[in-house]
């Protein structure tokens, strides 16, 4: 069952807050701080405001996290507020391995950690 108490604004830890996965916020990864990170799944969740719409620094940040073995999912802050269940369902899909390839869609960007195939 999806625990909808998981929120970007509920504090530093969301213990077993999303289908049994623990998220830490913020979490240092290299020179950056991830909005949320699940160590167990090596998943970073970034919640972006409109200032990130065309921010080229985000691509560099994502690439750095990918090289360090982290998958990165970016969602819009407005979607967290207005479409919370869909956002959480998408994060659960990533955690469960149902979304496992690079995906860029309206309101969503998912970059799995680098595999050998990425460098062919």
CSV table of N, CA and C in Angstrom, one decimal:
chain,number,residue,atom,x,y,z
A,1,UNK,N,0.8,-1.2,0.0
A,1,UNK,CA,0.0,0.0,0.0
A,1,UNK,C,0.9,1.2,0.0
A,2,UNK,N,0.5,2.2,-0.8
A,2,UNK,CA,1.3,3.4,-0.9
A,2,UNK,C,1.0,4.3,0.3
A,3,UNK,N,2.1,4.7,0.9
A,3,UNK,CA,1.9,5.6,2.1
A,3,UNK,C,2.0,7.1,1.6
A,4,UNK,N,0.9,7.7,1.6
A,4,UNK,CA,0.8,9.1,1.1
A,4,UNK,C,1.3,10.1,2.1
A,5,UNK,N,1.8,9.7,3.2
A,5,UNK,CA,2.4,10.6,4.1
A,5,UNK,C,3.8,11.1,3.7
A,6,UNK,N,4.4,10.4,2.7
A,6,UNK,CA,5.6,10.8,2.1
A,6,UNK,C,5.5,12.2,1.5
A,7,UNK,N,6.3,13.1,1.9
A,7,UNK,CA,6.2,14.4,1.4
A,7,UNK,C,7.6,15.1,1.3
A,8,UNK,N,7.8,15.9,0.3
A,8,UNK,CA,9.0,16.7,0.2
A,8,UNK,C,9.3,17.6,1.4
A,9,UNK,N,8.2,17.8,2.2
A,9,UNK,CA,8.4,18.8,3.3
A,9,UNK,C,8.1,18.3,4.7
A,10,UNK,N,8.3,16.9,4.9
A,10,UNK,CA,8.0,16.4,6.2
A,10,UNK,C,9.2,16.2,7.1
A,11,UNK,N,10.3,16.7,6.7
A,11,UNK,CA,11.5,16.6,7.5
A,11,UNK,C,12.6,15.9,6.8
A,12,UNK,N,13.7,15.6,7.5
A,12,UNK,CA,14.9,15.1,6.9
A,12,UNK,C,14.8,13.6,6.6
A,13,UNK,N,14.1,12.9,7.3
A,13,UNK,CA,13.9,11.4,7.0
A,13,UNK,C,12.4,11.1,6.8
A,14,UNK,N,12.2,10.2,5.9
A,14,UNK,CA,10.9,9.7,5.6
A,14,UNK,C,11.0,8.2,5.9
A,15,UNK,N,11.2,7.8,7.1
A,15,UNK,CA,11.5,6.4,7.4
A,15,UNK,C,10.4,5.4,6.9
A,16,UNK,N,10.8,4.5,6.0
A,16,UNK,CA,10.0,3.5,5.4
A,16,UNK,C,8.7,4.2,4.9
A,17,UNK,N,8.9,5.4,4.4
A,17,UNK,CA,7.8,6.3,4.0
A,17,UNK,C,7.1,6.0,2.7
A,18,UNK,N,7.7,5.2,1.8
A,18,UNK,CA,7.2,5.0,0.5
A,18,UNK,C,7.4,3.5,0.2
A,19,UNK,N,6.3,2.8,0.4
A,19,UNK,CA,6.3,1.3,0.1
A,19,UNK,C,7.5,0.6,0.8
A,20,UNK,N,7.9,1.1,2.0
A,20,UNK,CA,8.9,0.4,2.8
A,20,UNK,C,10.3,1.0,2.5
A,21,UNK,N,10.4,1.9,1.6
A,21,UNK,CA,11.7,2.5,1.2
A,21,UNK,C,12.0,3.7,2.1
A,22,UNK,N,13.2,3.9,2.6
A,22,UNK,CA,13.5,5.1,3.4
A,22,UNK,C,14.2,6.1,2.5
A,23,UNK,N,13.7,7.3,2.6
A,23,UNK,CA,14.3,8.4,1.9
A,23,UNK,C,14.9,9.4,2.9
A,24,UNK,N,16.0,10.0,2.5
A,24,UNK,CA,16.7,11.0,3.3
A,24,UNK,C,16.7,12.3,2.6
A,25,UNK,N,16.5,13.4,3.3
A,25,UNK,CA,16.5,14.7,2.6
A,25,UNK,C,17.2,15.7,3.5
A,26,UNK,N,18.0,16.6,3.1
A,26,UNK,CA,18.7,16.4,1.8
A,26,UNK,C,19.9,15.4,2.1
A,27,UNK,N,20.4,14.9,1.0
A,27,UNK,CA,21.5,14.0,1.1
A,27,UNK,C,22.7,14.4,0.2
A,28,UNK,N,23.9,14.5,0.8
A,28,UNK,CA,25.0,14.9,0.0
A,28,UNK,C,25.4,13.7,-0.9
A,29,UNK,N,25.6,14.1,-2.2
A,29,UNK,CA,26.2,13.1,-3.2
A,29,UNK,C,27.2,13.9,-4.0
A,30,UNK,N,28.5,13.5,-3.8
A,30,UNK,CA,29.5,14.3,-4.4
A,30,UNK,C,29.4,15.7,-4.0
A,31,UNK,N,29.5,16.7,-4.9
A,31,UNK,CA,29.5,18.1,-4.5
A,31,UNK,C,28.1,18.6,-4.4
A,32,UNK,N,27.1,17.8,-4.6
A,32,UNK,CA,25.7,18.2,-4.6
A,32,UNK,C,24.9,17.7,-3.4
A,33,UNK,N,23.7,18.3,-3.2
A,33,UNK,CA,22.8,17.8,-2.2
A,33,UNK,C,21.5,17.4,-2.9
A,34,UNK,N,21.1,16.1,-2.9
A,34,UNK,CA,19.9,15.6,-3.5
A,34,UNK,C,18.7,16.0,-2.6
A,35,UNK,N,17.6,16.4,-3.3
A,35,UNK,CA,16.4,16.7,-2.5
A,35,UNK,C,16.0,15.5,-1.7
A,36,UNK,N,16.0,14.4,-2.3
A,36,UNK,CA,15.6,13.1,-1.6
A,36,UNK,C,16.5,12.0,-2.1
A,37,UNK,N,16.9,11.1,-1.3
A,37,UNK,CA,17.7,9.9,-1.8
A,37,UNK,C,17.3,8.7,-1.1
A,38,UNK,N,17.2,7.6,-1.8
A,38,UNK,CA,17.0,6.3,-1.2
A,38,UNK,C,18.2,5.5,-1.4
A,39,UNK,N,19.0,5.3,-0.4
A,39,UNK,CA,20.3,4.5,-0.5
A,39,UNK,C,20.0,3.1,-1.0
A,40,UNK,N,19.0,2.5,-0.5
A,40,UNK,CA,18.7,1.1,-0.8
A,40,UNK,C,18.5,0.9,-2.3
A,41,UNK,N,17.9,1.8,-3.0
A,41,UNK,CA,17.7,1.7,-4.4
A,41,UNK,C,18.6,2.6,-5.2
A,42,UNK,N,19.5,3.3,-4.6
A,42,UNK,CA,20.4,4.3,-5.3
A,42,UNK,C,19.5,5.2,-6.2
A,43,UNK,N,18.5,5.7,-5.6
A,43,UNK,CA,17.6,6.6,-6.4
A,43,UNK,C,17.5,8.0,-5.8
A,44,UNK,N,17.7,9.0,-6.6
A,44,UNK,CA,17.6,10.4,-6.2
A,44,UNK,C,16.3,10.9,-6.8
A,45,UNK,N,15.5,11.6,-6.0
A,45,UNK,CA,14.3,12.3,-6.4
A,45,UNK,C,14.5,13.8,-6.2
A,46,UNK,N,14.5,14.5,-7.4
A,46,UNK,CA,14.6,16.0,-7.3
A,46,UNK,C,13.3,16.6,-7.6
A,47,UNK,N,12.9,17.5,-6.8
A,47,UNK,CA,11.6,18.2,-6.9
A,47,UNK,C,11.9,19.6,-7.4
A,48,UNK,N,11.6,19.9,-8.6
A,48,UNK,CA,12.0,21.1,-9.3
A,48,UNK,C,10.9,22.2,-9.4
A,49,UNK,N,11.3,23.4,-9.1
A,49,UNK,CA,10.4,24.6,-9.4
A,49,UNK,C,10.6,25.1,-10.8
A,50,UNK,N,9.9,26.1,-11.2
A,50,UNK,CA,9.9,26.6,-12.5
A,50,UNK,C,11.3,27.1,-12.9
A,51,UNK,N,12.1,27.5,-11.9
A,51,UNK,CA,13.5,28.0,-12.2
A,51,UNK,C,14.4,26.9,-12.9
A,52,UNK,N,14.0,25.7,-12.8
A,52,UNK,CA,14.7,24.6,-13.3
A,52,UNK,C,14.3,24.2,-14.8
A,53,UNK,N,13.4,24.9,-15.3
A,53,UNK,CA,12.8,24.5,-16.6
A,53,UNK,C,13.9,24.5,-17.7
A,54,UNK,N,14.8,25.4,-17.7
A,54,UNK,CA,15.9,25.4,-18.7
A,54,UNK,C,17.3,25.5,-18.1
A,55,UNK,N,17.5,24.9,-17.0
A,55,UNK,CA,18.7,25.1,-16.2
A,55,UNK,C,19.7,24.0,-16.7
A,56,UNK,N,20.7,24.4,-17.4
A,56,UNK,CA,21.7,23.4,-18.0
A,56,UNK,C,22.6,22.8,-16.8
A,57,UNK,N,22.6,23.5,-15.7
A,57,UNK,CA,23.4,22.9,-14.6
A,57,UNK,C,22.8,21.6,-14.1
A,58,UNK,N,21.5,21.5,-14.2
A,58,UNK,CA,20.8,20.3,-13.8
A,58,UNK,C,21.3,19.1,-14.6
A,59,UNK,N,21.5,19.2,-15.9
A,59,UNK,CA,22.0,18.1,-16.7
A,59,UNK,C,23.4,17.7,-16.2
A,60,UNK,N,24.3,18.6,-15.8
A,60,UNK,CA,25.6,18.3,-15.3
A,60,UNK,C,25.5,17.6,-14.0
A,61,UNK,N,24.6,18.1,-13.1
A,61,UNK,CA,24.3,17.5,-11.8
A,61,UNK,C,23.8,16.1,-11.9
A,62,UNK,N,22.9,15.9,-12.8
A,62,UNK,CA,22.3,14.5,-13.1
A,62,UNK,C,23.4,13.6,-13.6
A,63,UNK,N,24.2,14.0,-14.5
A,63,UNK,CA,25.3,13.2,-15.0
A,63,UNK,C,26.3,12.8,-14.0
A,64,UNK,N,26.6,13.8,-13.1
A,64,UNK,CA,27.5,13.5,-12.0
A,64,UNK,C,26.9,12.4,-11.1
A,65,UNK,N,25.7,12.5,-10.7
A,65,UNK,CA,25.0,11.6,-9.9
A,65,UNK,C,25.0,10.2,-10.6
A,66,UNK,N,24.6,10.2,-11.9
A,66,UNK,CA,24.6,8.9,-12.6
A,66,UNK,C,26.0,8.3,-12.6
A,67,UNK,N,27.0,9.0,-12.8
A,67,UNK,CA,28.4,8.4,-12.8
A,67,UNK,C,28.7,7.8,-11.5
A,68,UNK,N,28.1,8.4,-10.4
A,68,UNK,CA,28.3,7.8,-9.1
A,68,UNK,C,27.4,6.7,-8.7
A,69,UNK,N,26.6,6.2,-9.7
A,69,UNK,CA,25.8,5.0,-9.5
A,69,UNK,C,24.3,5.3,-9.1
A,70,UNK,N,23.9,6.6,-9.1
A,70,UNK,CA,22.6,7.0,-8.7
A,70,UNK,C,21.7,7.2,-9.9
A,71,UNK,N,20.5,6.6,-9.9
A,71,UNK,CA,19.4,7.0,-10.9
A,71,UNK,C,18.8,8.3,-10.4
A,72,UNK,N,18.3,9.1,-11.3
A,72,UNK,CA,17.8,10.4,-10.9
A,72,UNK,C,16.4,10.5,-11.6
A,73,UNK,N,15.4,10.9,-10.8
A,73,UNK,CA,14.1,11.2,-11.3
A,73,UNK,C,13.8,12.6,-10.9
A,74,UNK,N,13.3,13.4,-11.9
A,74,UNK,CA,13.0,14.8,-11.6
A,74,UNK,C,11.5,15.0,-11.8
A,75,UNK,N,10.8,15.6,-10.9
A,75,UNK,CA,9.4,15.9,-11.0
A,75,UNK,C,9.2,17.4,-10.6
A,76,UNK,N,8.1,17.9,-11.1
A,76,UNK,CA,7.8,19.3,-10.9
A,76,UNK,C,7.1,19.5,-9.5
A,77,UNK,N,7.5,20.5,-8.8
A,77,UNK,CA,6.9,20.9,-7.5
A,77,UNK,C,5.4,21.0,-7.6
A,78,UNK,N,4.9,21.6,-8.7
A,78,UNK,CA,3.5,21.8,-8.8
A,78,UNK,C,2.8,20.5,-8.9
A,79,UNK,N,3.4,19.5,-9.6
A,79,UNK,CA,2.8,18.1,-9.7
A,79,UNK,C,2.8,17.4,-8.3
A,80,UNK,N,3.8,17.7,-7.5
A,80,UNK,CA,3.8,17.1,-6.2
A,80,UNK,C,2.6,17.6,-5.4
A,81,UNK,N,2.3,18.9,-5.6
A,81,UNK,CA,1.2,19.5,-4.9
A,81,UNK,C,-0.1,19.1,-5.4
A,82,UNK,N,-0.2,19.1,-6.8
A,82,UNK,CA,-1.6,18.9,-7.4
A,82,UNK,C,-1.8,17.5,-7.8
A,83,UNK,N,-0.8,16.7,-8.1
A,83,UNK,CA,-1.0,15.3,-8.6
A,83,UNK,C,-0.1,14.3,-7.8
A,84,UNK,N,-0.2,14.5,-6.5
A,84,UNK,CA,0.6,13.8,-5.5
A,84,UNK,C,0.6,12.2,-5.8
A,85,UNK,N,-0.5,11.7,-5.9
A,85,UNK,CA,-0.6,10.2,-6.1
A,85,UNK,C,0.1,9.7,-7.3
A,86,UNK,N,-0.1,10.5,-8.4
A,86,UNK,CA,0.6,10.1,-9.7
A,86,UNK,C,2.1,10.2,-9.5
A,87,UNK,N,2.6,11.2,-8.9
A,87,UNK,CA,4.0,11.4,-8.6
A,87,UNK,C,4.5,10.2,-7.8
A,88,UNK,N,3.9,9.9,-6.7
A,88,UNK,CA,4.3,8.8,-5.8
A,88,UNK,C,4.2,7.5,-6.6
A,89,UNK,N,3.2,7.3,-7.4
A,89,UNK,CA,3.0,6.0,-8.2
A,89,UNK,C,4.2,5.9,-9.1
A,90,UNK,N,4.6,7.0,-9.7
A,90,UNK,CA,5.8,7.0,-10.6
A,90,UNK,C,7.1,6.6,-9.9
A,91,UNK,N,7.3,7.2,-8.7
A,91,UNK,CA,8.5,6.9,-7.9
A,91,UNK,C,8.4,5.4,-7.5
A,92,UNK,N,7.3,4.9,-7.2
A,92,UNK,CA,7.2,3.5,-6.8
A,92,UNK,C,7.5,2.6,-8.0
A,93,UNK,N,7.0,3.0,-9.2
A,93,UNK,CA,7.3,2.3,-10.4
A,93,UNK,C,8.8,2.2,-10.7
A,94,UNK,N,9.5,3.2,-10.4
A,94,UNK,CA,11.0,3.2,-10.5
A,94,UNK,C,11.6,2.3,-9.5
A,95,UNK,N,11.1,2.4,-8.2
A,95,UNK,CA,11.6,1.5,-7.1
A,95,UNK,C,11.4,0.0,-7.4
A,96,UNK,N,10.2,-0.3,-8.0
A,96,UNK,CA,9.8,-1.6,-8.3
A,96,UNK,C,10.4,-2.2,-9.6
A,97,UNK,N,11.2,-1.3,-10.4
A,97,UNK,CA,11.8,-1.7,-11.6
A,97,UNK,C,10.9,-1.7,-12.8
A,98,UNK,N,9.7,-1.1,-12.7
A,98,UNK,CA,8.7,-1.0,-13.8
A,98,UNK,C,9.1,0.1,-14.7
A,99,UNK,N,9.8,1.0,-14.3
A,99,UNK,CA,10.3,2.1,-15.1
A,99,UNK,C,11.8,2.1,-15.0
A,100,UNK,N,12.5,1.5,-16.0
A,100,UNK,CA,13.9,1.3,-15.9
A,100,UNK,C,14.8,1.8,-17.0
A,101,UNK,N,14.2,2.6,-17.9
A,101,UNK,CA,14.9,3.1,-19.0
A,101,UNK,C,14.8,4.6,-19.1
A,102,UNK,N,15.7,5.3,-19.8
A,102,UNK,CA,15.6,6.7,-19.8
A,102,UNK,C,14.2,7.2,-20.3
A,103,UNK,N,13.6,8.1,-19.6
A,103,UNK,CA,12.3,8.6,-19.9
A,103,UNK,C,12.3,10.1,-19.7
A,104,UNK,N,11.8,10.7,-20.7
A,104,UNK,CA,11.6,12.2,-20.6
A,104,UNK,C,10.2,12.4,-21.2
A,105,UNK,N,9.3,12.9,-20.3
A,105,UNK,CA,7.9,13.2,-20.7
A,105,UNK,C,7.5,14.4,-20.0
A,106,UNK,N,6.4,14.9,-20.4
A,106,UNK,CA,5.9,16.1,-19.8
A,106,UNK,C,5.8,16.0,-18.3
A,107,UNK,N,6.5,16.8,-17.5
A,107,UNK,CA,6.5,16.7,-16.1
A,107,UNK,C,7.3,15.6,-15.4
A,108,UNK,N,8.1,14.9,-16.2
A,108,UNK,CA,8.9,13.8,-15.7
A,108,UNK,C,10.2,13.7,-16.5
A,109,UNK,N,11.3,13.5,-15.7
A,109,UNK,CA,12.6,13.1,-16.3
A,109,UNK,C,13.2,12.0,-15.5
A,110,UNK,N,13.5,10.9,-16.1
A,110,UNK,CA,14.1,9.8,-15.3
A,110,UNK,C,15.4,9.3,-16.1
A,111,UNK,N,16.5,9.3,-15.3
A,111,UNK,CA,17.8,8.9,-15.9
A,111,UNK,C,18.3,7.8,-15.0
A,112,UNK,N,18.2,6.5,-15.5
A,112,UNK,CA,18.8,5.5,-14.7
A,112,UNK,C,20.3,5.6,-14.6
A,113,UNK,N,20.9,5.0,-13.6
A,113,UNK,CA,22.3,5.0,-13.4
A,113,UNK,C,23.0,4.4,-14.7
A,114,UNK,N,24.2,4.8,-15.0
A,114,UNK,CA,24.8,4.3,-16.2
A,114,UNK,C,25.1,2.8,-16.2
A,115,UNK,N,24.8,2.2,-17.3
A,115,UNK,CA,25.2,0.8,-17.5
A,115,UNK,C,26.2,0.8,-18.6
A,116,UNK,N,26.8,-0.4,-18.9
A,116,UNK,CA,27.7,-0.5,-19.9
A,116,UNK,C,27.1,-0.2,-21.3
A,117,UNK,N,25.8,-0.4,-21.5
A,117,UNK,CA,25.1,-0.1,-22.7
A,117,UNK,C,25.2,1.3,-23.0
A,118,UNK,N,25.2,2.2,-22.0
A,118,UNK,CA,25.1,3.6,-22.2
A,118,UNK,C,26.4,4.1,-22.9
A,119,UNK,N,27.4,3.4,-22.9
A,119,UNK,CA,28.7,3.9,-23.5
A,119,UNK,C,29.1,3.2,-24.8
A,120,UNK,N,28.1,2.5,-25.4
A,120,UNK,CA,28.4,1.8,-26.7
A,120,UNK,C,28.3,2.8,-27.8
